[in-house]
PDB file of C-alpha atoms in Angstrom:
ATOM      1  CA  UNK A   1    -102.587 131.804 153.782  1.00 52.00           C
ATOM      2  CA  UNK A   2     -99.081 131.581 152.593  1.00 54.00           C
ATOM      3  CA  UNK A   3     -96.232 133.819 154.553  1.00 59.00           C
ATOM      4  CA  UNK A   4     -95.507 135.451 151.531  1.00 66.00           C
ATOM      5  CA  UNK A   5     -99.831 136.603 151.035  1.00 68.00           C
ATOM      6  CA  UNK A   6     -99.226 137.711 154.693  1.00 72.00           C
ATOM      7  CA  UNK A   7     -96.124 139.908 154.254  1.00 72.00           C
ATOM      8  CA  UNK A   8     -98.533 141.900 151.789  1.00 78.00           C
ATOM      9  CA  UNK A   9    -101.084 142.616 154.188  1.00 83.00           C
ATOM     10  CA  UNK A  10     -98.419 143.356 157.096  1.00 84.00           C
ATOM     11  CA  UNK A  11     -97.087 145.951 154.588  1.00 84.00           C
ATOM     12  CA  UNK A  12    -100.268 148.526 155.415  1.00 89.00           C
ATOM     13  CA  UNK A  13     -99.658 148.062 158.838  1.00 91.00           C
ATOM     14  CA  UNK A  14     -96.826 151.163 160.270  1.00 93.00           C
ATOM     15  CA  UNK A  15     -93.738 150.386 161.614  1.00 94.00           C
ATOM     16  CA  UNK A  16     -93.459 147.731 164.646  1.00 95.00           C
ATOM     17  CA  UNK A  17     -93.749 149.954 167.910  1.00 96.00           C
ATOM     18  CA  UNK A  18     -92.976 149.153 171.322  1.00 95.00           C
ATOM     19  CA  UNK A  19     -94.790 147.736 173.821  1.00 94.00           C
ATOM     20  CA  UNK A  20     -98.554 147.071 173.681  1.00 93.00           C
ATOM     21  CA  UNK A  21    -101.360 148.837 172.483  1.00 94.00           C
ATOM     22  CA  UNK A  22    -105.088 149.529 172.742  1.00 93.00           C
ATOM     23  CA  UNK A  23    -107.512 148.497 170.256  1.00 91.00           C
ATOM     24  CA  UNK A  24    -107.852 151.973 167.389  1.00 88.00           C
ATOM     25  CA  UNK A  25    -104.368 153.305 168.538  1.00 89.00           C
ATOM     26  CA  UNK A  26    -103.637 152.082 165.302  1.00 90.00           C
ATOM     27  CA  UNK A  27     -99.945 150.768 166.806  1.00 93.00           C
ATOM     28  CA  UNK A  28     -98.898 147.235 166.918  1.00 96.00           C
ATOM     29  CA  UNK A  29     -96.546 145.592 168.475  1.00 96.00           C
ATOM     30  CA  UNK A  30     -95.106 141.934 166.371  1.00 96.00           C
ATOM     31  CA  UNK A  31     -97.351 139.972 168.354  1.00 97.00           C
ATOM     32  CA  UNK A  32    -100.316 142.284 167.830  1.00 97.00           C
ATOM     33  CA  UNK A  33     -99.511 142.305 164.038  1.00 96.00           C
ATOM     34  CA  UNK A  34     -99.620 138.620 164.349  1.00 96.00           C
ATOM     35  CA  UNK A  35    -103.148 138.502 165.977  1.00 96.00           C
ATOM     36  CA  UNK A  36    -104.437 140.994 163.219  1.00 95.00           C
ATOM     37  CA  UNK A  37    -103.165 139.057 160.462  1.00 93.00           C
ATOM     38  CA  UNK A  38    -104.860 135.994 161.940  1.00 93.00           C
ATOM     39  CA  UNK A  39    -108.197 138.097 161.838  1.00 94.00           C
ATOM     40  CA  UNK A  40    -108.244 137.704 165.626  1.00 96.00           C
ATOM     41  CA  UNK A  41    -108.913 140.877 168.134  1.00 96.00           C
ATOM     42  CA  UNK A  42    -106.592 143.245 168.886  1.00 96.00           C
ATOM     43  CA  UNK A  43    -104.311 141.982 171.515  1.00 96.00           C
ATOM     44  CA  UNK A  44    -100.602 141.135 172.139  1.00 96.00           C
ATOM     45  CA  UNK A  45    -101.151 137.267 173.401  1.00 97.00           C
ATOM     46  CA  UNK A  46    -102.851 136.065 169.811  1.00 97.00           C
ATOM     47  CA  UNK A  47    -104.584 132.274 170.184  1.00 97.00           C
ATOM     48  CA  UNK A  48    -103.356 131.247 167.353  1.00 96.00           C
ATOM     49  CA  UNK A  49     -98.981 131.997 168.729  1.00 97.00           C
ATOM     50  CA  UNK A  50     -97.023 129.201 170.811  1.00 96.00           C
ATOM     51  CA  UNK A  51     -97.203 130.909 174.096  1.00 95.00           C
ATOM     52  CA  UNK A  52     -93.311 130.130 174.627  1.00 94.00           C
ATOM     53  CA  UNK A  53     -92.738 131.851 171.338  1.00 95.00           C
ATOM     54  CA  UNK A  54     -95.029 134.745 172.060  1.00 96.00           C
ATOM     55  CA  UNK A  55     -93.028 135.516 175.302  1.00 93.00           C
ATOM     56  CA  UNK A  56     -89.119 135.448 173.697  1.00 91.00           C
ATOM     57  CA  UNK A  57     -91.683 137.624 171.186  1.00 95.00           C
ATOM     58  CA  UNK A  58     -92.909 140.370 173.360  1.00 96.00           C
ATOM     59  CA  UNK A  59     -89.656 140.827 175.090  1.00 93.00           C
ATOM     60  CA  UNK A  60     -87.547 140.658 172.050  1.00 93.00           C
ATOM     61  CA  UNK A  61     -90.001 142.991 170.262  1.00 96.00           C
ATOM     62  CA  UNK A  62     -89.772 146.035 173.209  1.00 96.00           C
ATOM     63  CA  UNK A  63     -85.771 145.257 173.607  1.00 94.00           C
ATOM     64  CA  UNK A  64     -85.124 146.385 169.543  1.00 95.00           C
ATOM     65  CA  UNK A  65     -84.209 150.050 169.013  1.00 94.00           C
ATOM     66  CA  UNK A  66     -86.956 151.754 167.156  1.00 94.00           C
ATOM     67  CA  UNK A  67     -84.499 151.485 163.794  1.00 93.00           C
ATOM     68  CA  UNK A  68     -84.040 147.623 164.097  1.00 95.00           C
ATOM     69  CA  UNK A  69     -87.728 146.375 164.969  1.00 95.00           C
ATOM     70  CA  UNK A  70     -88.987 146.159 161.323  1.00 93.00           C
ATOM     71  CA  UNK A  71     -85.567 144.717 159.862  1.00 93.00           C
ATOM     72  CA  UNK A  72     -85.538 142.301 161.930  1.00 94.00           C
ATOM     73  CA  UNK A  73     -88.837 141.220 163.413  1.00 94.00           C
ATOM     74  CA  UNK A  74     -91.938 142.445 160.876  1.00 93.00           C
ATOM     75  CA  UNK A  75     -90.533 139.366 157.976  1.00 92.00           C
ATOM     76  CA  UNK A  76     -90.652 137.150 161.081  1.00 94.00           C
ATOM     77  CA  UNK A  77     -94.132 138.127 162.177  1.00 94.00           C
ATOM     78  CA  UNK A  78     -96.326 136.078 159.380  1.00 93.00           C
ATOM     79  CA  UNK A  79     -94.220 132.543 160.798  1.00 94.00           C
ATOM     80  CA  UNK A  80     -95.713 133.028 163.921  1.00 95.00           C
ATOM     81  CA  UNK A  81     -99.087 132.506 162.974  1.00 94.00           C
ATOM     82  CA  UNK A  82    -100.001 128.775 163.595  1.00 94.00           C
ATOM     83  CA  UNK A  83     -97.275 127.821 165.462  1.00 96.00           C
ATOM     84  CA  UNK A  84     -99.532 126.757 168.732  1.00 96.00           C
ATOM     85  CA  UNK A  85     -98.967 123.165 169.713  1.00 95.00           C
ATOM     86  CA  UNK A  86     -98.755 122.340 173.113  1.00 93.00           C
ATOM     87  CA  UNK A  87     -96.797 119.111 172.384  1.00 92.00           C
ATOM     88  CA  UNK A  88     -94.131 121.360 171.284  1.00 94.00           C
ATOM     89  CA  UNK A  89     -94.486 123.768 173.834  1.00 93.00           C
ATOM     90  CA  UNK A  90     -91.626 122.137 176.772  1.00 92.00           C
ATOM     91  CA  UNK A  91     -88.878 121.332 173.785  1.00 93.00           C
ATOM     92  CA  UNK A  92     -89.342 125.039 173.014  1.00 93.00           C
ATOM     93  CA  UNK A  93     -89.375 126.274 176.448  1.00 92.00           C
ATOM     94  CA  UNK A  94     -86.099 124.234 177.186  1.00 93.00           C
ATOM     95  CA  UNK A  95     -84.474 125.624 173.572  1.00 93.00           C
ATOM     96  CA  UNK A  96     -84.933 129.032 174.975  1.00 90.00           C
ATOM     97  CA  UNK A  97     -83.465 128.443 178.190  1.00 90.00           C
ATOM     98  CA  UNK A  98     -80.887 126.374 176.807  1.00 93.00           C
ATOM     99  CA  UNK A  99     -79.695 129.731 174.526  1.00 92.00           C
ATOM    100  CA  UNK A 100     -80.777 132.217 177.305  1.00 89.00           C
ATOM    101  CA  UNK A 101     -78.183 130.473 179.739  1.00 93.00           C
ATOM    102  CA  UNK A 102     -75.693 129.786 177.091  1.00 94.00           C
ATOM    103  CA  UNK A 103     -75.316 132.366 174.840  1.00 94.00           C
ATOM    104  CA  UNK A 104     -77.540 135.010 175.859  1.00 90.00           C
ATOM    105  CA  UNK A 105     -76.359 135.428 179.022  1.00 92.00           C
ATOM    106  CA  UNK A 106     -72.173 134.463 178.200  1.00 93.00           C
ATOM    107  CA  UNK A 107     -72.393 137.698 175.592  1.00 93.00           C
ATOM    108  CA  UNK A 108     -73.185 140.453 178.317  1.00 89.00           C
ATOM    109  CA  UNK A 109     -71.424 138.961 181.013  1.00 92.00           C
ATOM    110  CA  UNK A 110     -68.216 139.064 178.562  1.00 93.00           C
ATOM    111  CA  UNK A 111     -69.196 142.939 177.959  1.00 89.00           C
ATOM    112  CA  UNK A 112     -68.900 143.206 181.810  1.00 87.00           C
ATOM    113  CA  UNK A 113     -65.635 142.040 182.615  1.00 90.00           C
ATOM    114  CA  UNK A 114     -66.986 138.717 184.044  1.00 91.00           C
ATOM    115  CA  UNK A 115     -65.521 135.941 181.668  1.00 93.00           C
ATOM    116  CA  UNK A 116     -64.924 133.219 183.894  1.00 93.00           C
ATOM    117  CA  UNK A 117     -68.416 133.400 184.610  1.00 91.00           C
ATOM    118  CA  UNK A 118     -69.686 134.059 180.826  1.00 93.00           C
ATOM    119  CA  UNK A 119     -67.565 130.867 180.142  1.00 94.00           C
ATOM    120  CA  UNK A 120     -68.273 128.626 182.924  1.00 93.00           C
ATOM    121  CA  UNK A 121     -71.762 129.058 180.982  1.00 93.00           C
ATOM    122  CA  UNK A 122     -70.878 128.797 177.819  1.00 95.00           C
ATOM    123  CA  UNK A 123     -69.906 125.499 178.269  1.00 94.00           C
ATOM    124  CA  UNK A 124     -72.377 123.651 180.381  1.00 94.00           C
ATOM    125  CA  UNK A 125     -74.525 121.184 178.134  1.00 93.00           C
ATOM    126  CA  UNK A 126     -76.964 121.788 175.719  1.00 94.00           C
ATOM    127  CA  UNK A 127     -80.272 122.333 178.224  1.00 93.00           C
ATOM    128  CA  UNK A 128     -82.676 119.321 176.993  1.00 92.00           C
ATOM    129  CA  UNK A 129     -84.712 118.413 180.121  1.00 91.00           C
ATOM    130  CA  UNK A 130     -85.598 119.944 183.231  1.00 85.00           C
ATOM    131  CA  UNK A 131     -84.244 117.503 185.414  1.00 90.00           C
ATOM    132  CA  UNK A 132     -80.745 119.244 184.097  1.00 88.00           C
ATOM    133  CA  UNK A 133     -81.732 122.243 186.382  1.00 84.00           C
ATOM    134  CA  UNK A 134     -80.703 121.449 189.610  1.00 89.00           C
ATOM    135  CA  UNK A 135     -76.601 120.862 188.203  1.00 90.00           C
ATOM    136  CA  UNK A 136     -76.341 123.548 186.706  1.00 89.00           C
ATOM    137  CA  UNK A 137     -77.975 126.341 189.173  1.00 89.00           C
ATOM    138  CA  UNK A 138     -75.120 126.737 190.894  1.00 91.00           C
ATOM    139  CA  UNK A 139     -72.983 128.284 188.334  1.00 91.00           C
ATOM    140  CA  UNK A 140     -76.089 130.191 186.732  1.00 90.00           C
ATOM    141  CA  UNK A 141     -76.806 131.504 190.842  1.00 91.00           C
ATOM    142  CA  UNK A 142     -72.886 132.327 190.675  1.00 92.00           C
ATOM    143  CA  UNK A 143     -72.894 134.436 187.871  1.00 89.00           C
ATOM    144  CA  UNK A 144     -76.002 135.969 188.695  1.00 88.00           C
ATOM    145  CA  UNK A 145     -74.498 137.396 192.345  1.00 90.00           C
ATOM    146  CA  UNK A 146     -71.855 138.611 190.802  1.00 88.00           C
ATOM    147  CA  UNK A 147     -73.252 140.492 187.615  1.00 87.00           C
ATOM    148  CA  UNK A 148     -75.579 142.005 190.101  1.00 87.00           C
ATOM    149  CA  UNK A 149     -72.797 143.106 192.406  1.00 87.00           C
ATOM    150  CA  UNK A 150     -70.864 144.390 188.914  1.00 82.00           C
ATOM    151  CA  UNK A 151     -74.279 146.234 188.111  1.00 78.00           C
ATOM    152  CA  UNK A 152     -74.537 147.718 191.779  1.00 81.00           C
ATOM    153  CA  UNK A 153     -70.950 149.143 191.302  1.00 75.00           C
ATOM    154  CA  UNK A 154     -71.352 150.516 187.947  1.00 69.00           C
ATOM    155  CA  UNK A 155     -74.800 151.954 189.769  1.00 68.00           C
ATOM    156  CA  UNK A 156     -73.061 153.328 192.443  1.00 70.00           C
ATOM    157  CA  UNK A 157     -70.225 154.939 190.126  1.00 64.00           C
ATOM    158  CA  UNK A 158     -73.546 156.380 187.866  1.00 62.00           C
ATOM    159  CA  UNK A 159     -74.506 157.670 190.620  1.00 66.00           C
ATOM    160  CA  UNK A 160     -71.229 159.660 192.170  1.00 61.00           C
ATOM    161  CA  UNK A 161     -70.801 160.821 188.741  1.00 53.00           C
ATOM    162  CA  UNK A 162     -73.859 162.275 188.502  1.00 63.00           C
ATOM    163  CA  UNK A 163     -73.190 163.653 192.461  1.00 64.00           C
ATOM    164  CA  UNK A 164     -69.737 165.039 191.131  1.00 53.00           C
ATOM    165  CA  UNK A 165     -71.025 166.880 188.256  1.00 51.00           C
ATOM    166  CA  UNK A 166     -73.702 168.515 190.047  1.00 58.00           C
ATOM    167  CA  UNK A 167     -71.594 169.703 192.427  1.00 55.00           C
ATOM    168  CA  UNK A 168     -69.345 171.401 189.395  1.00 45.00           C
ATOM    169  CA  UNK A 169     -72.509 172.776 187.606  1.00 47.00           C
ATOM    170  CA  UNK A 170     -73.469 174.385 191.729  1.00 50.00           C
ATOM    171  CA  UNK A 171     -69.907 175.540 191.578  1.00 49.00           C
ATOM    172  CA  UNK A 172     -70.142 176.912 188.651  1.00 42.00           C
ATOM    173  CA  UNK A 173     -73.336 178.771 189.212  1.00 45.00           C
ATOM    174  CA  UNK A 174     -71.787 179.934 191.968  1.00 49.00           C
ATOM    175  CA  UNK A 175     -68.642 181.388 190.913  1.00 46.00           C
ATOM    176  CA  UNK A 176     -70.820 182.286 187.898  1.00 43.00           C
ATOM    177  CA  UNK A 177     -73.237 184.234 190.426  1.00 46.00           C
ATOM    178  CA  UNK A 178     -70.479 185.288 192.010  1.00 47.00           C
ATOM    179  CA  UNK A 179     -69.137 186.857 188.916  1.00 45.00           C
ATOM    180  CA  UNK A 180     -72.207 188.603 188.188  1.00 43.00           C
ATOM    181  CA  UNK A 181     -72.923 190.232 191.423  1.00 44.00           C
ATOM    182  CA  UNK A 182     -69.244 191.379 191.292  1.00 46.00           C
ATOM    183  CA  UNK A 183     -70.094 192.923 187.403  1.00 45.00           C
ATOM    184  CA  UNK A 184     -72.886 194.456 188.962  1.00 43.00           C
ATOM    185  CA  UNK A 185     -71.347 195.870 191.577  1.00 44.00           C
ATOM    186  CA  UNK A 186     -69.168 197.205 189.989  1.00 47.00           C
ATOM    187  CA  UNK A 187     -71.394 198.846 186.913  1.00 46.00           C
ATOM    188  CA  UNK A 188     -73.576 200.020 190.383  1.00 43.00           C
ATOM    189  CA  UNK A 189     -70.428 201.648 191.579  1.00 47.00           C
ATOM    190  CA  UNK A 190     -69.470 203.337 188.342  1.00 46.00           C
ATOM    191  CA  UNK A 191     -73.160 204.584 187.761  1.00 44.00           C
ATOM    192  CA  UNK A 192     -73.061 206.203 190.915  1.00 40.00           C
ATOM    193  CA  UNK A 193     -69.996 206.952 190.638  1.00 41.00           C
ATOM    194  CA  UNK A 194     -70.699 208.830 187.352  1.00 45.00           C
ATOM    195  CA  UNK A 195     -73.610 210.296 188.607  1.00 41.00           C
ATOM    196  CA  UNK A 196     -72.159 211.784 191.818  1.00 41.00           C
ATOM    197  CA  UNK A 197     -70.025 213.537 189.193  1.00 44.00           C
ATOM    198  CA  UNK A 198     -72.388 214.535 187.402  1.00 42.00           C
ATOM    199  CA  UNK A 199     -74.110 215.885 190.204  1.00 38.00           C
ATOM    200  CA  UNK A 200     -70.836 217.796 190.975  1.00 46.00           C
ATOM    201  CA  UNK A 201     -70.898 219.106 187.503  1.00 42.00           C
ATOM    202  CA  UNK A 202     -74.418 220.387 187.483  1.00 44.00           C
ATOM    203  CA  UNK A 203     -73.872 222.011 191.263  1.00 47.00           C
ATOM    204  CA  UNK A 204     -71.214 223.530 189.344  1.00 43.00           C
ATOM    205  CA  UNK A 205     -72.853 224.943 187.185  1.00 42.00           C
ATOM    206  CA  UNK A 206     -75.172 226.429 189.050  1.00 52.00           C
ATOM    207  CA  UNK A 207     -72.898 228.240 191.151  1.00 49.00           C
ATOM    208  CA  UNK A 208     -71.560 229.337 187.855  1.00 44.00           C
ATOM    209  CA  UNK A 209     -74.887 230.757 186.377  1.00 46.00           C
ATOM    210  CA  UNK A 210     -75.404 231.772 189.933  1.00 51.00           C
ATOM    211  CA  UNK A 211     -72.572 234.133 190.199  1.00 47.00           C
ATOM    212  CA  UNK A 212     -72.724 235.177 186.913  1.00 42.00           C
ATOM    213  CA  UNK A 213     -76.396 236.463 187.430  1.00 46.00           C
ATOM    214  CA  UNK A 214     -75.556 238.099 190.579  1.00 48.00           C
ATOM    215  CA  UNK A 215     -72.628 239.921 188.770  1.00 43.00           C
ATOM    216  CA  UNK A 216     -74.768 240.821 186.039  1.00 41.00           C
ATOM    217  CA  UNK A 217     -77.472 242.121 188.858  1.00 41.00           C
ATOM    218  CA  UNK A 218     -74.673 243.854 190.758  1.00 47.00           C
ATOM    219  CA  UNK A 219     -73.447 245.931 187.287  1.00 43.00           C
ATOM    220  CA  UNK A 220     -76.883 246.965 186.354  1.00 41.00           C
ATOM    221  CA  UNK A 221     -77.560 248.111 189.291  1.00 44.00           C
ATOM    222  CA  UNK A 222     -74.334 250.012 189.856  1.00 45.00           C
ATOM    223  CA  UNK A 223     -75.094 251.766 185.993  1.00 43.00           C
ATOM    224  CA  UNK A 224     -78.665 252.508 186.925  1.00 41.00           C
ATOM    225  CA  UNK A 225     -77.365 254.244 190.008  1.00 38.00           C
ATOM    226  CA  UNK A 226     -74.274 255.929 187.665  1.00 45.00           C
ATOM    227  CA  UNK A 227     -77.040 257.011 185.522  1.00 42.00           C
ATOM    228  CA  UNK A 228     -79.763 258.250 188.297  1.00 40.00           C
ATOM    229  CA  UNK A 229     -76.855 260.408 189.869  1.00 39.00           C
ATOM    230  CA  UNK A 230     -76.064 261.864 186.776  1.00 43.00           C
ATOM    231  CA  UNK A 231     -79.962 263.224 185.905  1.00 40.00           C
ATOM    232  CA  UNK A 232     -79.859 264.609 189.096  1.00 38.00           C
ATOM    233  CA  UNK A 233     -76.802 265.998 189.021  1.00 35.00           C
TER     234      UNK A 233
END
């Protein structure tokens, strides 16, 4: 089937998704598109894919925000089909090892700070055979101690930024704690405050009516007696 034929079918598949899935999820990774478009079963490490391409694959496929994946993989995905051939397999294997350790690698260590490191491997020589291993571990080792001390620093400054600002957000739940069992106090201490007067207000008052009533009692009585004194006078 010709690449273009299989770019039709891969258009009813959805989007490329990360990672791997299970047969029915309905989900497939570039690899798994590439087994389903070979009419093989469902699985991530097709037959018919160069294993050494199938592996730069997989890991390329799960390191592409979800945005990028079908831009730049899903046209990719009908070349892969076919391309097993183990006499090919070691000159591929060495071509992505030679751009792993010479441009991969140069790119991030630059973003890091480490240049001398990202150009000491830069400009080793194209990687063509294994027997160029051994000469140039020592500069791969090299860089690889020292990006992983860089990455335990940045770590460790993650991590006392993350200490740091949890401290400020206990501080401020303090103070913020703080602040509100002051408020409440204080609205506790008005309250009472208010209602201790008004308690003084109502006691008040019934002194008041109190008095009043035994004024009133005291003047009827006194006329009632007035008026007793006088009928029997």
């Amino acid at each position: 089937m010709q690449p273009t034929a299989y770019l039709d079918r891969l258009a009813t598949l959805p989007p490329l998704a990360r990672g791997a899935h299970r047969p029915g999820e309905g989900a497939y990774c570039a690899m798994e598109a590439a087994a389903w478009l070979a009419g093989e079963p469902h699985t991530d490490h097709p037959e018919c894919v160069c294993p050494v391409i199938g592996s730069f694959v997989r890991a390329w496929n799960d390191a592409l925000p979800d945005d990028e994946r079908d831009t730049l993989l899903r046209p990719l995905v009908p070349l892969l089909v076919g391309t097993r051939n183990p006499a090919l397999e070691q000159r591929r294997a060495l071509m992505a090892a030679d751009w792993l350790v010479r441009e991969y690698a140069p790119a991030w260590l630059r973003l890091a700070g480490l240049t001398a490191h990202a150009e000491a491997l830069a400009s080793l020589p194209e990687i063509t055979a294994m027997a160029q291993v051994p000469g140039i571990r020592p500069a791969i080792e090299a860089a690889r101690r020292d990006a992983a001390a860089a990455w335990a620093t940045a770590w460790d400054a993650a991590a006392a930024w993350d200490a740091a600002r949890a401290a400020a957000m206990d501080a401020a739940w303090d103070a913020a704690g703080a602040a509100a069992m002051d408020a409440a106090w204080d609205a506790a201490r008005a309250a009472a405050w208010d209602a201790a007067a008004a308690w003084d207000a109502a006691a008040a008052w019934d002194a008041a009516r109190a008095a009043a009533m035994d004024a009133a009692w005291d003047a009827a009585g006194a006329a009632a007696i007035a008026a007793a004194w006088d009928a029997a006078r």
